[in-house]
PDB file of C-alpha atoms in Angstrom:
ATOM      1  CA  UNK M1480     -20.193  -2.393 -24.057  1.00  0.00           C
ATOM      2  CA  UNK M1481     -19.850  -3.631 -20.472  1.00  0.00           C
ATOM      3  CA  UNK M1482     -16.128  -4.239 -20.999  1.00  0.00           C
ATOM      4  CA  UNK M1483     -15.665  -0.706 -22.337  1.00  0.00           C
ATOM      5  CA  UNK M1484     -17.518   0.805 -19.398  1.00  0.00           C
ATOM      6  CA  UNK M1485     -15.525  -1.332 -16.962  1.00  0.00           C
ATOM      7  CA  UNK M1486     -12.284  -0.186 -18.537  1.00  0.00           C
ATOM      8  CA  UNK M1487     -13.355   3.456 -18.164  1.00  0.00           C
ATOM      9  CA  UNK M1488     -14.220   2.944 -14.509  1.00  0.00           C
ATOM     10  CA  UNK M1489     -10.911   1.215 -13.755  1.00  0.00           C
ATOM     11  CA  UNK M1490      -8.985   3.884 -15.639  1.00  0.00           C
ATOM     12  CA  UNK M1491     -10.718   6.668 -13.729  1.00  0.00           C
ATOM     13  CA  UNK M1492     -10.062   4.922 -10.440  1.00  0.00           C
ATOM     14  CA  UNK M1493      -6.392   4.265 -11.110  1.00  0.00           C
ATOM     15  CA  UNK M1494      -5.558   7.630 -12.627  1.00  0.00           C
ATOM     16  CA  UNK M1495      -6.037   9.489  -9.341  1.00  0.00           C
ATOM     17  CA  UNK M1496      -4.386   7.073  -6.932  1.00  0.00           C
ATOM     18  CA  UNK M1497      -1.628   8.596  -4.857  1.00  0.00           C
ATOM     19  CA  UNK M1498       0.890   6.245  -3.316  1.00  0.00           C
ATOM     20  CA  UNK M1499       2.680   6.726  -0.039  1.00  0.00           C
ATOM     21  CA  UNK M1500       5.337   9.052   1.292  1.00  0.00           C
ATOM     22  CA  UNK M1501       7.195  11.713  -0.654  1.00  0.00           C
ATOM     23  CA  UNK M1502      10.139  11.549   1.695  1.00  0.00           C
ATOM     24  CA  UNK M1503      10.042   8.384   3.787  1.00  0.00           C
ATOM     25  CA  UNK M1504      13.278   7.076   2.324  1.00  0.00           C
ATOM     26  CA  UNK M1505      14.935  10.496   2.432  1.00  0.00           C
ATOM     27  CA  UNK M1506      14.676  10.111   6.198  1.00  0.00           C
ATOM     28  CA  UNK M1507      16.073   6.597   5.948  1.00  0.00           C
ATOM     29  CA  UNK M1508      19.056   7.751   3.867  1.00  0.00           C
ATOM     30  CA  UNK M1509      20.349   9.897   6.712  1.00  0.00           C
ATOM     31  CA  UNK M1510      20.836   6.827   8.893  1.00  0.00           C
ATOM     32  CA  UNK M1511      20.996   3.956   6.439  1.00  0.00           C
ATOM     33  CA  UNK M1512      23.099   3.922   3.301  1.00  0.00           C
ATOM     34  CA  UNK M1513      20.638   1.626   1.557  1.00  0.00           C
ATOM     35  CA  UNK M1514      17.786   4.139   1.770  1.00  0.00           C
ATOM     36  CA  UNK M1515      15.928   5.418  -1.296  1.00  0.00           C
ATOM     37  CA  UNK M1516      14.615   8.955  -1.849  1.00  0.00           C
ATOM     38  CA  UNK M1517      10.905   8.199  -2.108  1.00  0.00           C
ATOM     39  CA  UNK M1518       8.760  10.413  -4.322  1.00  0.00           C
ATOM     40  CA  UNK M1519       4.975  10.198  -4.485  1.00  0.00           C
ATOM     41  CA  UNK M1520       3.585   9.296  -7.893  1.00  0.00           C
ATOM     42  CA  UNK M1521       0.054   8.558  -9.113  1.00  0.00           C
ATOM     43  CA  UNK M1522      -1.004   4.969  -9.561  1.00  0.00           C
ATOM     44  CA  UNK M1523      -1.265   4.703 -13.336  1.00  0.00           C
ATOM     45  CA  UNK M1524      -2.538   1.857 -15.482  1.00  0.00           C
ATOM     46  CA  UNK M1525      -0.126  -0.206 -17.530  1.00  0.00           C
ATOM     47  CA  UNK M1526      -0.903  -0.920 -21.170  1.00  0.00           C
ATOM     48  CA  UNK M1527      -1.931  -4.462 -20.284  1.00  0.00           C
ATOM     49  CA  UNK M1528       0.556  -6.201 -22.587  1.00  0.00           C
ATOM     50  CA  UNK M1529       1.205  -8.997 -20.099  1.00  0.00           C
ATOM     51  CA  UNK M1530      -2.361  -9.494 -18.896  1.00  0.00           C
ATOM     52  CA  UNK M1531      -2.719 -12.826 -20.672  1.00  0.00           C
ATOM     53  CA  UNK M1532       0.283 -14.150 -18.757  1.00  0.00           C
ATOM     54  CA  UNK M1533      -1.514 -13.922 -15.408  1.00  0.00           C
ATOM     55  CA  UNK M1534      -3.688 -16.536 -13.749  1.00  0.00           C
ATOM     56  CA  UNK M1535      -5.801 -14.827 -11.105  1.00  0.00           C
ATOM     57  CA  UNK M1536      -8.701 -15.604  -8.817  1.00  0.00           C
ATOM     58  CA  UNK M1537     -10.098 -12.104  -9.219  1.00  0.00           C
ATOM     59  CA  UNK M1538     -12.376 -11.300 -12.149  1.00  0.00           C
ATOM     60  CA  UNK M1539     -11.679  -7.632 -12.878  1.00  0.00           C
ATOM     61  CA  UNK M1540      -8.059  -6.531 -12.517  1.00  0.00           C
ATOM     62  CA  UNK M1541      -6.354  -3.274 -13.480  1.00  0.00           C
ATOM     63  CA  UNK M1542      -2.598  -3.216 -14.077  1.00  0.00           C
ATOM     64  CA  UNK M1543      -0.226  -0.695 -12.532  1.00  0.00           C
ATOM     65  CA  UNK M1544       3.541  -0.285 -12.456  1.00  0.00           C
ATOM     66  CA  UNK M1545       3.599   0.414  -8.718  1.00  0.00           C
ATOM     67  CA  UNK M1546       0.444  -0.647  -6.818  1.00  0.00           C
ATOM     68  CA  UNK M1547      -0.785  -4.131  -5.971  1.00  0.00           C
ATOM     69  CA  UNK M1548      -3.813  -4.643  -3.772  1.00  0.00           C
ATOM     70  CA  UNK M1549      -7.466  -3.772  -3.306  1.00  0.00           C
ATOM     71  CA  UNK M1550      -9.267  -0.421  -3.114  1.00  0.00           C
ATOM     72  CA  UNK M1551     -12.859   0.188  -2.031  1.00  0.00           C
ATOM     73  CA  UNK M1552     -14.395   3.234  -3.709  1.00  0.00           C
ATOM     74  CA  UNK M1553     -17.495   5.162  -2.628  1.00  0.00           C
ATOM     75  CA  UNK M1554     -19.213   8.129  -4.280  1.00  0.00           C
ATOM     76  CA  UNK M1555     -19.614  10.084  -1.020  1.00  0.00           C
ATOM     77  CA  UNK M1556     -17.889  10.245   2.371  1.00  0.00           C
ATOM     78  CA  UNK M1557     -18.094   6.694   3.704  1.00  0.00           C
ATOM     79  CA  UNK M1558     -14.947   5.158   5.213  1.00  0.00           C
ATOM     80  CA  UNK M1559     -13.670   6.181   8.659  1.00  0.00           C
ATOM     81  CA  UNK M1560     -11.344   3.301   9.560  1.00  0.00           C
ATOM     82  CA  UNK M1561      -9.330   0.612   7.766  1.00  0.00           C
ATOM     83  CA  UNK M1562      -7.494  -2.316   9.333  1.00  0.00           C
ATOM     84  CA  UNK M1563      -5.760  -5.546   8.459  1.00  0.00           C
ATOM     85  CA  UNK M1564      -3.148  -7.966   9.782  1.00  0.00           C
ATOM     86  CA  UNK M1565      -0.314  -9.634   7.915  1.00  0.00           C
ATOM     87  CA  UNK M1566       2.697 -11.834   8.587  1.00  0.00           C
ATOM     88  CA  UNK M1567       5.977  -9.989   8.080  1.00  0.00           C
ATOM     89  CA  UNK M1568       7.679 -11.510   5.032  1.00  0.00           C
ATOM     90  CA  UNK M1569      11.339 -12.146   4.356  1.00  0.00           C
ATOM     91  CA  UNK M1570      12.139 -10.018   1.297  1.00  0.00           C
ATOM     92  CA  UNK M1571      14.648 -11.364  -1.170  1.00  0.00           C
ATOM     93  CA  UNK M1572      16.352 -10.267  -4.335  1.00  0.00           C
ATOM     94  CA  UNK M1573      14.477 -11.243  -7.495  1.00  0.00           C
ATOM     95  CA  UNK M1574      16.006 -14.025  -9.544  1.00  0.00           C
ATOM     96  CA  UNK M1575      19.288 -12.834 -11.004  1.00  0.00           C
ATOM     97  CA  UNK M1576      19.244  -9.605  -9.012  1.00  0.00           C
ATOM     98  CA  UNK M1577      21.744  -8.055  -6.623  1.00  0.00           C
ATOM     99  CA  UNK M1578      21.801  -4.843  -4.628  1.00  0.00           C
ATOM    100  CA  UNK M1579      18.998  -3.176  -2.663  1.00  0.00           C
ATOM    101  CA  UNK M1580      15.310  -3.989  -3.135  1.00  0.00           C
ATOM    102  CA  UNK M1581      12.260  -2.764  -1.222  1.00  0.00           C
ATOM    103  CA  UNK M1582       8.488  -2.966  -0.943  1.00  0.00           C
ATOM    104  CA  UNK M1583       5.917  -1.578   1.468  1.00  0.00           C
ATOM    105  CA  UNK M1584       2.647  -2.968   2.874  1.00  0.00           C
ATOM    106  CA  UNK M1585       0.085  -0.480   4.148  1.00  0.00           C
ATOM    107  CA  UNK M1586      -3.563   0.389   4.743  1.00  0.00           C
ATOM    108  CA  UNK M1587      -5.092   3.773   4.045  1.00  0.00           C
ATOM    109  CA  UNK M1588      -8.092   6.050   3.724  1.00  0.00           C
ATOM    110  CA  UNK M1589      -8.297   7.997   0.438  1.00  0.00           C
ATOM    111  CA  UNK M1590      -5.557   8.449  -2.150  1.00  0.00           C
ATOM    112  CA  UNK M1591      -7.399   6.867  -5.077  1.00  0.00           C
ATOM    113  CA  UNK M1592     -10.358   8.890  -6.348  1.00  0.00           C
ATOM    114  CA  UNK M1593      -9.618  11.519  -3.673  1.00  0.00           C
ATOM    115  CA  UNK M1594      -6.283  13.266  -4.215  1.00  0.00           C
ATOM    116  CA  UNK M1595      -6.339  15.978  -1.561  1.00  0.00           C
ATOM    117  CA  UNK M1596      -5.315  13.916   1.457  1.00  0.00           C
ATOM    118  CA  UNK M1597      -4.520  10.377   2.528  1.00  0.00           C
ATOM    119  CA  UNK M1598      -4.231   8.828   5.982  1.00  0.00           C
ATOM    120  CA  UNK M1599      -2.058   5.715   5.945  1.00  0.00           C
ATOM    121  CA  UNK M1600       0.333   3.543   7.908  1.00  0.00           C
ATOM    122  CA  UNK M1601       2.433   0.501   7.144  1.00  0.00           C
ATOM    123  CA  UNK M1602       5.716  -1.383   7.183  1.00  0.00           C
ATOM    124  CA  UNK M1603       8.580  -1.204   4.700  1.00  0.00           C
ATOM    125  CA  UNK M1604      10.737  -4.260   4.062  1.00  0.00           C
ATOM    126  CA  UNK M1605      14.143  -3.954   2.433  1.00  0.00           C
ATOM    127  CA  UNK M1606      16.853  -6.412   1.443  1.00  0.00           C
ATOM    128  CA  UNK M1607      20.374  -5.244   0.662  1.00  0.00           C
ATOM    129  CA  UNK M1608      22.930  -7.913  -0.187  1.00  0.00           C
ATOM    130  CA  UNK M1609      21.032 -10.392   2.015  1.00  0.00           C
ATOM    131  CA  UNK M1610      20.687  -7.922   4.920  1.00  0.00           C
ATOM    132  CA  UNK M1611      16.997  -7.501   5.743  1.00  0.00           C
ATOM    133  CA  UNK M1612      15.475  -4.510   7.556  1.00  0.00           C
ATOM    134  CA  UNK M1613      11.967  -3.367   8.475  1.00  0.00           C
ATOM    135  CA  UNK M1614      10.584   0.092   9.230  1.00  0.00           C
ATOM    136  CA  UNK M1615       7.171   1.200  10.498  1.00  0.00           C
ATOM    137  CA  UNK M1616       5.794   4.545   9.392  1.00  0.00           C
ATOM    138  CA  UNK M1617       2.703   6.810   9.472  1.00  0.00           C
ATOM    139  CA  UNK M1618       1.581   9.577   7.148  1.00  0.00           C
ATOM    140  CA  UNK M1619      -1.119  12.127   6.443  1.00  0.00           C
ATOM    141  CA  UNK M1620      -0.477  13.125   2.841  1.00  0.00           C
ATOM    142  CA  UNK M1621       0.509  15.685   1.555  1.00  0.00           C
ATOM    143  CA  UNK M1622       2.901  15.742   4.510  1.00  0.00           C
ATOM    144  CA  UNK M1623       5.694  13.200   4.165  1.00  0.00           C
ATOM    145  CA  UNK M1624       5.813   9.985   6.168  1.00  0.00           C
ATOM    146  CA  UNK M1625       7.390   9.727   9.608  1.00  0.00           C
ATOM    147  CA  UNK M1626       9.088   6.681  11.108  1.00  0.00           C
ATOM    148  CA  UNK M1627       7.731   5.121  14.265  1.00  0.00           C
ATOM    149  CA  UNK M1628      10.227   4.356  17.015  1.00  0.00           C
ATOM    150  CA  UNK M1629       9.743   1.804  19.757  1.00  0.00           C
ATOM    151  CA  UNK M1630       8.659  -1.077  17.569  1.00  0.00           C
ATOM    152  CA  UNK M1631      10.677  -3.835  15.914  1.00  0.00           C
ATOM    153  CA  UNK M1632       9.914  -6.698  13.575  1.00  0.00           C
ATOM    154  CA  UNK M1633      11.230 -10.101  12.610  1.00  0.00           C
ATOM    155  CA  UNK M1634      10.186 -12.272   9.726  1.00  0.00           C
ATOM    156  CA  UNK M1635       7.151 -14.291  10.743  1.00  0.00           C
ATOM    157  CA  UNK M1636       5.765 -11.713  13.162  1.00  0.00           C
ATOM    158  CA  UNK M1637       2.062 -10.932  12.860  1.00  0.00           C
ATOM    159  CA  UNK M1638       1.394  -7.218  12.511  1.00  0.00           C
ATOM    160  CA  UNK M1639      -1.889  -5.304  12.624  1.00  0.00           C
ATOM    161  CA  UNK M1640      -2.070  -1.920  10.897  1.00  0.00           C
ATOM    162  CA  UNK M1641      -5.007   0.434  11.439  1.00  0.00           C
ATOM    163  CA  UNK M1642      -5.927   3.966  10.455  1.00  0.00           C
ATOM    164  CA  UNK M1643      -8.946   5.755  11.931  1.00  0.00           C
ATOM    165  CA  UNK M1644     -10.345   9.142  10.977  1.00  0.00           C
ATOM    166  CA  UNK M1645     -12.014  10.721  14.014  1.00  0.00           C
ATOM    167  CA  UNK M1646     -12.940  13.635  11.759  1.00  0.00           C
ATOM    168  CA  UNK M1647     -12.038  14.609   8.216  1.00  0.00           C
ATOM    169  CA  UNK M1648      -9.018  16.527   9.591  1.00  0.00           C
ATOM    170  CA  UNK M1649      -7.864  14.291  12.428  1.00  0.00           C
ATOM    171  CA  UNK M1650      -7.345  10.693  13.386  1.00  0.00           C
ATOM    172  CA  UNK M1651      -4.894   7.996  14.401  1.00  0.00           C
ATOM    173  CA  UNK M1652      -2.436   5.554  12.843  1.00  0.00           C
ATOM    174  CA  UNK M1653      -1.611   2.471  14.889  1.00  0.00           C
ATOM    175  CA  UNK M1654       0.699  -0.501  14.347  1.00  0.00           C
ATOM    176  CA  UNK M1655       0.776  -3.477  16.703  1.00  0.00           C
ATOM    177  CA  UNK M1656       3.280  -6.306  16.549  1.00  0.00           C
ATOM    178  CA  UNK M1657       1.048  -9.076  17.852  1.00  0.00           C
ATOM    179  CA  UNK M1658       4.062 -11.376  18.225  1.00  0.00           C
ATOM    180  CA  UNK M1659       6.134  -9.255  20.615  1.00  0.00           C
ATOM    181  CA  UNK M1660       3.383  -7.101  22.129  1.00  0.00           C
ATOM    182  CA  UNK M1661       4.754  -3.757  20.930  1.00  0.00           C
ATOM    183  CA  UNK M1662       2.261  -1.061  19.853  1.00  0.00           C
ATOM    184  CA  UNK M1663       2.910   2.400  18.449  1.00  0.00           C
ATOM    185  CA  UNK M1664       0.381   5.066  17.542  1.00  0.00           C
ATOM    186  CA  UNK M1665       0.272   8.609  16.255  1.00  0.00           C
ATOM    187  CA  UNK M1666      -2.567  11.115  16.636  1.00  0.00           C
ATOM    188  CA  UNK M1667      -3.177  13.697  13.904  1.00  0.00           C
ATOM    189  CA  UNK M1668      -5.077  16.995  14.091  1.00  0.00           C
ATOM    190  CA  UNK M1669      -5.662  20.018  11.849  1.00  0.00           C
ATOM    191  CA  UNK M1670      -4.735  18.109   8.694  1.00  0.00           C
ATOM    192  CA  UNK M1671      -5.942  18.622   5.100  1.00  0.00           C
ATOM    193  CA  UNK M1672      -9.479  17.286   4.832  1.00  0.00           C
ATOM    194  CA  UNK M1673     -10.087  13.694   3.840  1.00  0.00           C
ATOM    195  CA  UNK M1674     -12.847  12.797   1.420  1.00  0.00           C
ATOM    196  CA  UNK M1675     -13.376   9.406   3.124  1.00  0.00           C
ATOM    197  CA  UNK M1676     -14.263   7.837  -0.220  1.00  0.00           C
ATOM    198  CA  UNK M1677     -11.479   5.208  -0.450  1.00  0.00           C
ATOM    199  CA  UNK M1678     -10.284   2.342   1.736  1.00  0.00           C
ATOM    200  CA  UNK M1679      -7.255   0.309   0.632  1.00  0.00           C
ATOM    201  CA  UNK M1680      -4.875  -2.574   1.372  1.00  0.00           C
ATOM    202  CA  UNK M1681      -1.698  -2.233  -0.717  1.00  0.00           C
ATOM    203  CA  UNK M1682       1.798  -3.578  -1.369  1.00  0.00           C
ATOM    204  CA  UNK M1683       3.715  -0.879  -3.205  1.00  0.00           C
ATOM    205  CA  UNK M1684       6.777  -0.427  -5.386  1.00  0.00           C
ATOM    206  CA  UNK M1685       7.570   3.240  -4.935  1.00  0.00           C
ATOM    207  CA  UNK M1686       9.317   5.893  -6.988  1.00  0.00           C
ATOM    208  CA  UNK M1687      12.726   7.402  -6.340  1.00  0.00           C
ATOM    209  CA  UNK M1688      14.231  10.128  -8.468  1.00  0.00           C
ATOM    210  CA  UNK M1689      11.767   9.619 -11.282  1.00  0.00           C
ATOM    211  CA  UNK M1690      11.951   5.832 -11.511  1.00  0.00           C
ATOM    212  CA  UNK M1691      10.651   2.922  -9.480  1.00  0.00           C
ATOM    213  CA  UNK M1692      12.979   1.503  -6.851  1.00  0.00           C
ATOM    214  CA  UNK M1693      14.072  -2.105  -7.430  1.00  0.00           C
ATOM    215  CA  UNK M1694      11.111  -4.160  -6.233  1.00  0.00           C
ATOM    216  CA  UNK M1695      11.767  -6.841  -3.643  1.00  0.00           C
ATOM    217  CA  UNK M1696      10.453 -10.356  -3.961  1.00  0.00           C
ATOM    218  CA  UNK M1697       8.224 -10.166  -0.884  1.00  0.00           C
ATOM    219  CA  UNK M1698       6.756 -13.645  -1.270  1.00  0.00           C
ATOM    220  CA  UNK M1699       3.140 -13.305  -0.161  1.00  0.00           C
ATOM    221  CA  UNK M1700       1.452 -10.687   1.998  1.00  0.00           C
ATOM    222  CA  UNK M1701      -2.078 -11.574   3.068  1.00  0.00           C
ATOM    223  CA  UNK M1702      -4.081  -8.940   4.897  1.00  0.00           C
ATOM    224  CA  UNK M1703      -6.384 -10.978   7.151  1.00  0.00           C
ATOM    225  CA  UNK M1704      -9.190  -9.474   9.176  1.00  0.00           C
ATOM    226  CA  UNK M1705      -9.287  -6.857   6.446  1.00  0.00           C
ATOM    227  CA  UNK M1706     -12.183  -4.497   7.020  1.00  0.00           C
ATOM    228  CA  UNK M1707     -13.270  -0.899   6.702  1.00  0.00           C
ATOM    229  CA  UNK M1708     -15.697   0.879   9.030  1.00  0.00           C
ATOM    230  CA  UNK M1709     -18.221   3.261   7.515  1.00  0.00           C
ATOM    231  CA  UNK M1710     -19.615   6.478   8.966  1.00  0.00           C
ATOM    232  CA  UNK M1711     -22.859   4.630   9.686  1.00  0.00           C
ATOM    233  CA  UNK M1712     -20.973   2.251  11.969  1.00  0.00           C
ATOM    234  CA  UNK M1713     -21.170  -0.784   9.688  1.00  0.00           C
ATOM    235  CA  UNK M1714     -18.170  -2.896   8.699  1.00  0.00           C
ATOM    236  CA  UNK M1715     -17.386  -3.936   5.139  1.00  0.00           C
ATOM    237  CA  UNK M1716     -14.723  -6.205   3.688  1.00  0.00           C
ATOM    238  CA  UNK M1717     -12.647  -6.034   0.512  1.00  0.00           C
ATOM    239  CA  UNK M1718     -14.815  -8.386  -1.576  1.00  0.00           C
ATOM    240  CA  UNK M1719     -15.820  -6.494  -4.711  1.00  0.00           C
ATOM    241  CA  UNK M1720     -13.046  -3.923  -4.339  1.00  0.00           C
ATOM    242  CA  UNK M1721     -11.110  -2.598  -7.319  1.00  0.00           C
ATOM    243  CA  UNK M1722      -8.008  -4.780  -7.696  1.00  0.00           C
ATOM    244  CA  UNK M1723      -4.583  -3.765  -9.006  1.00  0.00           C
ATOM    245  CA  UNK M1724      -1.688  -6.000 -10.041  1.00  0.00           C
ATOM    246  CA  UNK M1725       1.798  -4.689 -10.760  1.00  0.00           C
ATOM    247  CA  UNK M1726       2.996  -4.999 -14.352  1.00  0.00           C
ATOM    248  CA  UNK M1727       6.577  -4.034 -15.187  1.00  0.00           C
ATOM    249  CA  UNK M1728       8.587  -4.602 -18.366  1.00  0.00           C
ATOM    250  CA  UNK M1729       5.603  -6.323 -19.991  1.00  0.00           C
ATOM    251  CA  UNK M1730       5.398  -8.867 -17.188  1.00  0.00           C
ATOM    252  CA  UNK M1731       2.802  -9.137 -14.436  1.00  0.00           C
ATOM    253  CA  UNK M1732       4.775  -9.662 -11.237  1.00  0.00           C
ATOM    254  CA  UNK M1733       2.012  -9.837  -8.627  1.00  0.00           C
ATOM    255  CA  UNK M1734      -1.191 -11.792  -8.206  1.00  0.00           C
ATOM    256  CA  UNK M1735      -3.976 -10.302  -6.071  1.00  0.00           C
ATOM    257  CA  UNK M1736      -7.129 -11.962  -4.832  1.00  0.00           C
ATOM    258  CA  UNK M1737      -9.774 -10.973  -2.300  1.00  0.00           C
ATOM    259  CA  UNK M1738     -12.323 -12.636  -0.074  1.00  0.00           C
ATOM    260  CA  UNK M1739     -14.912 -11.181   2.269  1.00  0.00           C
ATOM    261  CA  UNK M1740     -12.215 -10.447   4.859  1.00  0.00           C
ATOM    262  CA  UNK M1741      -8.809 -10.816   3.220  1.00  0.00           C
ATOM    263  CA  UNK M1742      -6.550  -9.449   0.499  1.00  0.00           C
ATOM    264  CA  UNK M1743      -3.747 -11.713  -0.729  1.00  0.00           C
ATOM    265  CA  UNK M1744      -0.886 -10.182  -2.701  1.00  0.00           C
ATOM    266  CA  UNK M1745       1.785 -12.530  -4.055  1.00  0.00           C
ATOM    267  CA  UNK M1746       5.008 -11.809  -5.879  1.00  0.00           C
ATOM    268  CA  UNK M1747       5.064 -13.958  -9.013  1.00  0.00           C
ATOM    269  CA  UNK M1748       7.879 -12.286 -10.956  1.00  0.00           C
TER     270      UNK M1748
END
């Protein structure tokens, strides 16, 4: 009975998740031939065929074709800020692969059980025939994502990503490269209203033209100092969050675990 109820809860949570930008890679394509036309798609559960192939440190895991990470879910307006730091990985082509592969690491408010708006910011990493590139972006869905300028990254840099809702219709997205001292920020106003019921730390394989883009082997992304601030002023961590692993072609290709203040997402494909 408990397992059935848990399955229903996970299914309900995953069915409404909205990933990042509709058009982030459309912008990229204008200046970079390796860009993908990114289309927003819900985070849907896989059929679980490969679940027995995964060894995980997290008890209750849902399986998705495009989202890996942790999502806190509240019944009422709760979360006003989400932050986390990670070391920029060196993406690589999966074993036997060639061409262009991408992934994106981001934090956000809403986009899971709340579909109407999402405030998020993060870093894309792309490898194309051994050439690696990184791009920082911010977004208030349903508007598309916009690239930050004035910030650069190298593999091994420590990056902090933070979103803060100063109201349900306004807020900020900030990215700081702790290694080179660069900080960029965008202020939003008069946006579609957030529900403030979700807080998330995600690595994503996104959709382009109706299919997922080739997913980069990103190694491991660990969000440290991962926390969400509530409207009462308290701070909570990702322990106990809903966890998603990516399953594609009947194979689980990520492994996610959480602690009180971290979310670790590893590529295991």
